[in-house]
mmCIF file of C-alpha atoms in Angstrom:
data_model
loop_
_atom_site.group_PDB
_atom_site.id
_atom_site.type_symbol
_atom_site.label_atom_id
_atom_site.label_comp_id
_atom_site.label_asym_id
_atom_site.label_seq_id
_atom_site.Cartn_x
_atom_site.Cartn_y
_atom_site.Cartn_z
ATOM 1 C CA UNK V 152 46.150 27.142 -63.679
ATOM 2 C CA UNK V 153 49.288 27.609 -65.487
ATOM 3 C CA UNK V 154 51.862 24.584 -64.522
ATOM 4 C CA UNK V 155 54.990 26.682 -63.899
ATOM 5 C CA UNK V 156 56.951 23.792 -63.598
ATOM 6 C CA UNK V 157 60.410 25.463 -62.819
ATOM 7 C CA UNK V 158 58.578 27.792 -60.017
ATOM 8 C CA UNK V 159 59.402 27.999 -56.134
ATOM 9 C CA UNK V 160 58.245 30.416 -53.346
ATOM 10 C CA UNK V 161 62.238 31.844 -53.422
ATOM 11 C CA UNK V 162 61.271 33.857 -56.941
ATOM 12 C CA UNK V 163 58.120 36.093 -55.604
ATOM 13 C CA UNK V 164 59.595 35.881 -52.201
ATOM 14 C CA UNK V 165 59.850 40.154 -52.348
ATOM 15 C CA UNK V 166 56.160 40.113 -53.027
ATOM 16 C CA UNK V 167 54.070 41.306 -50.530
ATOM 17 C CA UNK V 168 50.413 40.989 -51.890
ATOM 18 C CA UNK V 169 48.857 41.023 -54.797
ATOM 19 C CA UNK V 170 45.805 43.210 -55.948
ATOM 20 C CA UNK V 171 42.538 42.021 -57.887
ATOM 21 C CA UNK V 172 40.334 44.659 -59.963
ATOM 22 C CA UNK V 173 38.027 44.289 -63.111
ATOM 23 C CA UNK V 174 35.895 41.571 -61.383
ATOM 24 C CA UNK V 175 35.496 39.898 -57.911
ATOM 25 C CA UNK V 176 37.703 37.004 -57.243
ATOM 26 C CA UNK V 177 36.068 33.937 -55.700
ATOM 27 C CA UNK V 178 37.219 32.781 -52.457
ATOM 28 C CA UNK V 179 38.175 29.462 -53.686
ATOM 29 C CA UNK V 180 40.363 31.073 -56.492
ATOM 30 C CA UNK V 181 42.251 33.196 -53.720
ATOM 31 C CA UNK V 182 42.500 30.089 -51.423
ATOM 32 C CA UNK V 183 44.098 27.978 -54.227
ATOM 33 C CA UNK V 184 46.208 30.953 -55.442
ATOM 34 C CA UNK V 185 47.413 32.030 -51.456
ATOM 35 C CA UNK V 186 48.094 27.981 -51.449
ATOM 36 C CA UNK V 187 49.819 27.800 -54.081
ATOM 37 C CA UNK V 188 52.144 30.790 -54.352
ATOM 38 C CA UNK V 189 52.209 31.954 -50.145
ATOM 39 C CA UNK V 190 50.905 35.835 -51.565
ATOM 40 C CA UNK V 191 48.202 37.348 -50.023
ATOM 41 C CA UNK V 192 45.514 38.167 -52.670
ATOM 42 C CA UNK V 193 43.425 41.524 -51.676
ATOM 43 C CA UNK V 194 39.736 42.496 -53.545
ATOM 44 C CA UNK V 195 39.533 46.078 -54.952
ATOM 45 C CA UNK V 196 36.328 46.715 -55.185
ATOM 46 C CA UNK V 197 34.790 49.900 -57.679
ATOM 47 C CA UNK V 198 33.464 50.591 -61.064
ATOM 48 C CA UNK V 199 33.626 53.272 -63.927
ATOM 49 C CA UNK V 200 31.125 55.792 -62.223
ATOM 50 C CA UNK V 201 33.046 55.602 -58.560
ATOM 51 C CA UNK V 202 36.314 54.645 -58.904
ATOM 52 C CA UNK V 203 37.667 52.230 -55.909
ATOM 53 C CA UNK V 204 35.418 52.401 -53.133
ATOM 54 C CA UNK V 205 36.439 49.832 -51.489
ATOM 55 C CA UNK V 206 39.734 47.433 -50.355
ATOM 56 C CA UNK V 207 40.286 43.870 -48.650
ATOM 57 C CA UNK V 208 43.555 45.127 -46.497
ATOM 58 C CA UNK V 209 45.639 41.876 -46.436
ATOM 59 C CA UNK V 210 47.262 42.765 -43.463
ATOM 60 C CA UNK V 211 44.650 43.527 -41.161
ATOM 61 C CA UNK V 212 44.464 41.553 -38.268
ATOM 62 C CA UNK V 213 41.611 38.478 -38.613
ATOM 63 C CA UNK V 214 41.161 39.027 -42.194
ATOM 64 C CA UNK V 215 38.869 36.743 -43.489
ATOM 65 C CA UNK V 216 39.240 36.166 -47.254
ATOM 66 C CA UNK V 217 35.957 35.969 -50.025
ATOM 67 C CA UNK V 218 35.038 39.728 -49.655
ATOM 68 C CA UNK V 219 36.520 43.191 -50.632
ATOM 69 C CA UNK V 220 36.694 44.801 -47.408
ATOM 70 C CA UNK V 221 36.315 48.109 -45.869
ATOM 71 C CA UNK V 222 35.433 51.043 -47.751
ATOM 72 C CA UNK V 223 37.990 53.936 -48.405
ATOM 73 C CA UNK V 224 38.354 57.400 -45.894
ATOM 74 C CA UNK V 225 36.723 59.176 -48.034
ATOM 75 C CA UNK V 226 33.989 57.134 -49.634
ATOM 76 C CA UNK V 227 30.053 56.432 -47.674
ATOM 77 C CA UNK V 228 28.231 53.478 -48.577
ATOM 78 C CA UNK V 229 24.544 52.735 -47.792
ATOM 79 C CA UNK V 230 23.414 49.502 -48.815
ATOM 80 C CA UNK V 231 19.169 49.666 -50.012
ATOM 81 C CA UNK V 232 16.910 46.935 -50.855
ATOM 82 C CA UNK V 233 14.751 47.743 -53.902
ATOM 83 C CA UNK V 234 12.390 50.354 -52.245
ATOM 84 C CA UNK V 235 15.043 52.214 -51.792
ATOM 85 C CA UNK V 236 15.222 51.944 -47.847
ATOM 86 C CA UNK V 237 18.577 51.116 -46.125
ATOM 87 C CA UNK V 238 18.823 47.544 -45.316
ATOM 88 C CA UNK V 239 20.376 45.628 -41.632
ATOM 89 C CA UNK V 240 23.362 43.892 -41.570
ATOM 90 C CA UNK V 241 24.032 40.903 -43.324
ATOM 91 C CA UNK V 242 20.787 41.669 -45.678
ATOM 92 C CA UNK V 243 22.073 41.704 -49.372
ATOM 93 C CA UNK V 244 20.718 45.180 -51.140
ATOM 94 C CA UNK V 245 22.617 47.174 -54.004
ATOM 95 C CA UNK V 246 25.710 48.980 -52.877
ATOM 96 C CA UNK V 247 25.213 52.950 -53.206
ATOM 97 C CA UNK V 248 28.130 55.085 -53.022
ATOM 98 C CA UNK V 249 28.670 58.704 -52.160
ATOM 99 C CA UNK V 250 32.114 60.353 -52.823
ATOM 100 C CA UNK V 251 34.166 62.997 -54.393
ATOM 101 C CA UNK V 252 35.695 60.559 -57.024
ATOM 102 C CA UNK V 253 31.753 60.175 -58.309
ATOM 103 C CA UNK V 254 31.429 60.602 -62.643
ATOM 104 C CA UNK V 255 29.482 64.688 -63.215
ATOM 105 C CA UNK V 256 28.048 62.872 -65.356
ATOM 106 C CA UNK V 257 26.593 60.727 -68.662
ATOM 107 C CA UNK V 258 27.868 62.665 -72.037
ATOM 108 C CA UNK V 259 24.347 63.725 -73.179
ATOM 109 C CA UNK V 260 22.175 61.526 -70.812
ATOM 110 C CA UNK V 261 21.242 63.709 -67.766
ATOM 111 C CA UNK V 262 17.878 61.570 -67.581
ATOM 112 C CA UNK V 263 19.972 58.354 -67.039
ATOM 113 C CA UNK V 264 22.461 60.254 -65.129
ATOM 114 C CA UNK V 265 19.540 61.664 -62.266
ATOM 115 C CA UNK V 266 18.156 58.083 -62.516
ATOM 116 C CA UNK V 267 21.043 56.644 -61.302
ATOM 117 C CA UNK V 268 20.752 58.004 -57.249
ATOM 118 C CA UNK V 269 19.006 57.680 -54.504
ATOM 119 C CA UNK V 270 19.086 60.419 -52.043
ATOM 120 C CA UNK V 271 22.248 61.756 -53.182
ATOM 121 C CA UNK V 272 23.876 58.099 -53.266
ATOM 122 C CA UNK V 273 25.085 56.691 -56.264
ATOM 123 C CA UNK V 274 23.369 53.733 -57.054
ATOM 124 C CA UNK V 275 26.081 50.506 -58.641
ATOM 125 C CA UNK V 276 23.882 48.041 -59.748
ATOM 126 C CA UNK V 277 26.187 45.568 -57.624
ATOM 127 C CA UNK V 278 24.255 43.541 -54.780
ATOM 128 C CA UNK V 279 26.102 42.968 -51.113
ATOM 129 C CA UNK V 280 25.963 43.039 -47.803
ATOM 130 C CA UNK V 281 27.746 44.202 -44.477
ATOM 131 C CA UNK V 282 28.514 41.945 -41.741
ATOM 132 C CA UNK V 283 28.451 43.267 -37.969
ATOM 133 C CA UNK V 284 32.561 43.967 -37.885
ATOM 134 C CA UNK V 285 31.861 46.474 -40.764
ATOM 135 C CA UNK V 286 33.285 44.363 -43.619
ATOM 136 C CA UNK V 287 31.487 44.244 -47.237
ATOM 137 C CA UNK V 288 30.867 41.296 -49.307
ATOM 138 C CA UNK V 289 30.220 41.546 -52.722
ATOM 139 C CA UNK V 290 27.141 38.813 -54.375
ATOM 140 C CA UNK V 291 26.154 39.740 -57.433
ATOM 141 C CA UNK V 292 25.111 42.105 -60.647
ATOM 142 C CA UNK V 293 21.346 43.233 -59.983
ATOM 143 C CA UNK V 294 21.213 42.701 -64.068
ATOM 144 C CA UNK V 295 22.750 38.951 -63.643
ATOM 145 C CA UNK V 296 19.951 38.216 -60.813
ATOM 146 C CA UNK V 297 18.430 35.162 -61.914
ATOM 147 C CA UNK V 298 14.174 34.882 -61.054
ATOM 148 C CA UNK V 299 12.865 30.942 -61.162
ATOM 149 C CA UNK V 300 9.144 30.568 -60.487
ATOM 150 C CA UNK V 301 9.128 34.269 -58.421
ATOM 151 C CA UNK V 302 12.496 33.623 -56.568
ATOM 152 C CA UNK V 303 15.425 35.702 -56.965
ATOM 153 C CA UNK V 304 18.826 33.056 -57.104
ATOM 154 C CA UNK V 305 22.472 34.708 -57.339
ATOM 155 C CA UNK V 306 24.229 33.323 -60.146
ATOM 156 C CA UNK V 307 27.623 33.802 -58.788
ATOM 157 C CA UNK V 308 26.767 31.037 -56.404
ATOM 158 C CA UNK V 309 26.279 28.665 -58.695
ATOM 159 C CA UNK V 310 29.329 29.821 -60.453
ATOM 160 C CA UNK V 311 31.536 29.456 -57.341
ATOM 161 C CA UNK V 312 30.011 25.958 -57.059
ATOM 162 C CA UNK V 313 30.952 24.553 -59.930
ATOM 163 C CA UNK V 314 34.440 26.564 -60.157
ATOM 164 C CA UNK V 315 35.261 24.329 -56.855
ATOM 165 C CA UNK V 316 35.137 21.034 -59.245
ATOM 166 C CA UNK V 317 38.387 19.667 -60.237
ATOM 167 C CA UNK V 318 37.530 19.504 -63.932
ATOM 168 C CA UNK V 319 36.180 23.160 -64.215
ATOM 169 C CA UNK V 320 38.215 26.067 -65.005
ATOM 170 C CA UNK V 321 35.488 28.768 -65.683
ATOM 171 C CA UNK V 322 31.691 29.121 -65.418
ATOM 172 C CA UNK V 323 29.012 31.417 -66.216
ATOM 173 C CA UNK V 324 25.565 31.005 -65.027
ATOM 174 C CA UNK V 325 22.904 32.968 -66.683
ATOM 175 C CA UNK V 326 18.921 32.453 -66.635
ATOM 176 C CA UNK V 327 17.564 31.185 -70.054
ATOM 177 C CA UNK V 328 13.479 31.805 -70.621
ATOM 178 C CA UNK V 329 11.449 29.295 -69.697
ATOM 179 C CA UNK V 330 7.477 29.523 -70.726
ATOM 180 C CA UNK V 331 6.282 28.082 -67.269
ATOM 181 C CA UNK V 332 9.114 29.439 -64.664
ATOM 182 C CA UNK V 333 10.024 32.661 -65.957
ATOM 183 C CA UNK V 334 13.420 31.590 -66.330
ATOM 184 C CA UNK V 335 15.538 29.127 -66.118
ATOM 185 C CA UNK V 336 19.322 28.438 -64.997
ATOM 186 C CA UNK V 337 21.856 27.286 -68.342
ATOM 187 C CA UNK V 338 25.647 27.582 -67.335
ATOM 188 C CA UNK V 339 27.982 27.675 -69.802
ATOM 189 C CA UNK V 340 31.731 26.245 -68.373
ATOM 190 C CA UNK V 341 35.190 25.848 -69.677
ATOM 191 C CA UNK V 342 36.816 22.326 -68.448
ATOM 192 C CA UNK V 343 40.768 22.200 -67.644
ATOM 193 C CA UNK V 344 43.041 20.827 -70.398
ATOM 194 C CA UNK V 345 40.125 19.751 -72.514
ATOM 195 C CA UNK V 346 39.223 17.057 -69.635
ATOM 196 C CA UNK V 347 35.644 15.533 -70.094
ATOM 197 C CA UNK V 348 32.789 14.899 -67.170
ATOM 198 C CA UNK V 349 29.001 13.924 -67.599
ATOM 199 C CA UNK V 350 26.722 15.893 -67.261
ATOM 200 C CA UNK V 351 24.849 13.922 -64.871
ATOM 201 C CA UNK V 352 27.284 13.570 -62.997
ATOM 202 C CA UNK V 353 27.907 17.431 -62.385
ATOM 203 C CA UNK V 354 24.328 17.871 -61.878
ATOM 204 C CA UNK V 355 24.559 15.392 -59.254
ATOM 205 C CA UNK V 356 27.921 17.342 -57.838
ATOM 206 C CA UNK V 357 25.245 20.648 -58.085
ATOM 207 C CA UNK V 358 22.531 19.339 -56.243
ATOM 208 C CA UNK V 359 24.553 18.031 -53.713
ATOM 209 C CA UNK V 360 25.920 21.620 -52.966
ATOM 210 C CA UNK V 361 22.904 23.701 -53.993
ATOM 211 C CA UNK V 362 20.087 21.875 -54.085
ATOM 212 C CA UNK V 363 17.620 20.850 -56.417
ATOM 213 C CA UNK V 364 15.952 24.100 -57.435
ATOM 214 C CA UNK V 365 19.167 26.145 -57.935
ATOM 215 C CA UNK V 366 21.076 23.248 -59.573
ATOM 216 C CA UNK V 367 21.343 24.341 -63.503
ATOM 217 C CA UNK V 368 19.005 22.208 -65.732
ATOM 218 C CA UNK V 369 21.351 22.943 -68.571
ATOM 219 C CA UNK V 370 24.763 22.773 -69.086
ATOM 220 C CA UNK V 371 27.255 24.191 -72.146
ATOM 221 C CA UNK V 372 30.365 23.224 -72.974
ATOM 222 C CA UNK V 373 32.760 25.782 -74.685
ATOM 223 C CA UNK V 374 36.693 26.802 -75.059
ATOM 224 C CA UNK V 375 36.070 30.568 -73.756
ATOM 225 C CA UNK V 376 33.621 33.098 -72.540
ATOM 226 C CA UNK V 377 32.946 36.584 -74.292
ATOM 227 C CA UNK V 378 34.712 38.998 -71.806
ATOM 228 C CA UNK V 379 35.438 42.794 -71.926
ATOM 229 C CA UNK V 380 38.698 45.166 -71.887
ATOM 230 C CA UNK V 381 39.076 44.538 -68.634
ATOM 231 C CA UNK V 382 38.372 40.655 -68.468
ATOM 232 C CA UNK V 383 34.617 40.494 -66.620
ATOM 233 C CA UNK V 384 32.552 38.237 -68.465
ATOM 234 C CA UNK V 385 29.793 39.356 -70.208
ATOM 235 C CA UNK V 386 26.542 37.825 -68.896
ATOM 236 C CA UNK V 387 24.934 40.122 -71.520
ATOM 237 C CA UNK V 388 25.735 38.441 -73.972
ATOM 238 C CA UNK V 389 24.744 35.005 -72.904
ATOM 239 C CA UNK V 390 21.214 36.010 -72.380
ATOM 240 C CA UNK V 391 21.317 37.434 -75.784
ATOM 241 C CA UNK V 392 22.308 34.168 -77.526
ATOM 242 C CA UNK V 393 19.759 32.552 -75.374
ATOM 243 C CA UNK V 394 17.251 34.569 -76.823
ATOM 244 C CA UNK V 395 18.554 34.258 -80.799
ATOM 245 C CA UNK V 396 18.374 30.350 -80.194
ATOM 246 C CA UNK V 397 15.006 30.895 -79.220
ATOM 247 C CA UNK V 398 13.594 33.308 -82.158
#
């Protein structure tokens, strides 16, 4: 989003690709990046407990961006719904790794630690899917899973949605408590150089893209997001002022 006024393709002409780590990068960021500068921008997929597990190879032949690839030589991934059996292609279940760059262990926690596999797979807390041609897409956090009235909605959907409108920079979609739904959807979104929209009118963008049920009924307005070291944002947190406004 930054104007670089003075920029052309000649300065990052030696540039080959770029990497993205600490959190998945939304197709419609990489196409308006790869549009904008002519770099390729790859996924690196992992997390504390595995390391990288997995890479979107921006070379390969018929690459199709919005995912993070194939997994690495030496990692095995078995995606599992919540019984813990393995799921079919292109059915989302959690992402459960199995390599020798696994963490021995929790410091002091061997209960969590154990807890944390299934049949000898490490278990993410990520939800994805595999297509047929063996790639892996990445949806959501299990913990960020959003249930209205009994169904399960991906935030990171709605997110991506409303990161595709002109005036948005950022968005974070959480579910707020509701008495009669279980929960409800609140998104909290940063707009570009303090630009102003309706918020009618971006429910009416939502529904148009979503749908009525998984369009947010609430919408927040703010100049950042709490994030970690490493820049994710922290849904946590969200929730957790959702639930001090409440008390």
């Amino acid at each position: 989003n930054t104007p670089y006024k003075d920029y052309n393709r000649e300065m990052v002409s030696s540039m080959k690709f770029i990497g993205c780590g600490s959190a998945f990068l939304a197709k419609n960021l990489q196409d308006a990046f790869e549009e904008k500068f002519g770099i390729a921008v790859a996924n690196l997929y992992g997390s504390s407990e595995t390391g990288a597990t997995h890479f979107d190879n921006p070379f390969e032949l018929g690459r199709r961006i919005g995912n993070i690839g194939r997994p690495l030589d030496n990692v095995n991934v078995k995606i599992f719904d919540e019984h813990g059996d393995e799921v079919q292609e292109d059915e989302v279940g959690e992402f459960c790794i199995k390599s020798p760059a696994l963490l021995k262990g929790y410091f002091n926690d061997r209960k969590s630690y154990n807890a944390c596999f299934n049949n000898g797979y490490f278990m993410t807390g990520d939800l994805g899917y595999k297509d047929e041609n063996g790639v892996y897409y990445y949806v959501d956090r299990k913990k960020d899973l959003i249930i209205k009235g009994g169904v399960n909605i991906l935030p990171s959907e709605i997110d991506a949605v409303l990161q595709a409108h002109p005036a948005v920079v950022e968005a974070a979609t959480i579910g707020k408590p509701d008495m009669l739904l279980g929960e409800n959807i609140k998104s909290y979104i940063i707009l570009k150089n303090n630009m102003a929209i309706d918020q009618k009118i971006l429910k009416s963008y939502c529904k148009k893209e979503l749908g009525d049920f998984k369009t947010p009924t609430e919408f927040e307005f703010v100049d950042d997001l709490p994030k970690g070291p490493s820049g994710k944002i922290l849904k946590k947190e969200l929730r957790e002022k959702e639930l001090i406004d409440l008390l």
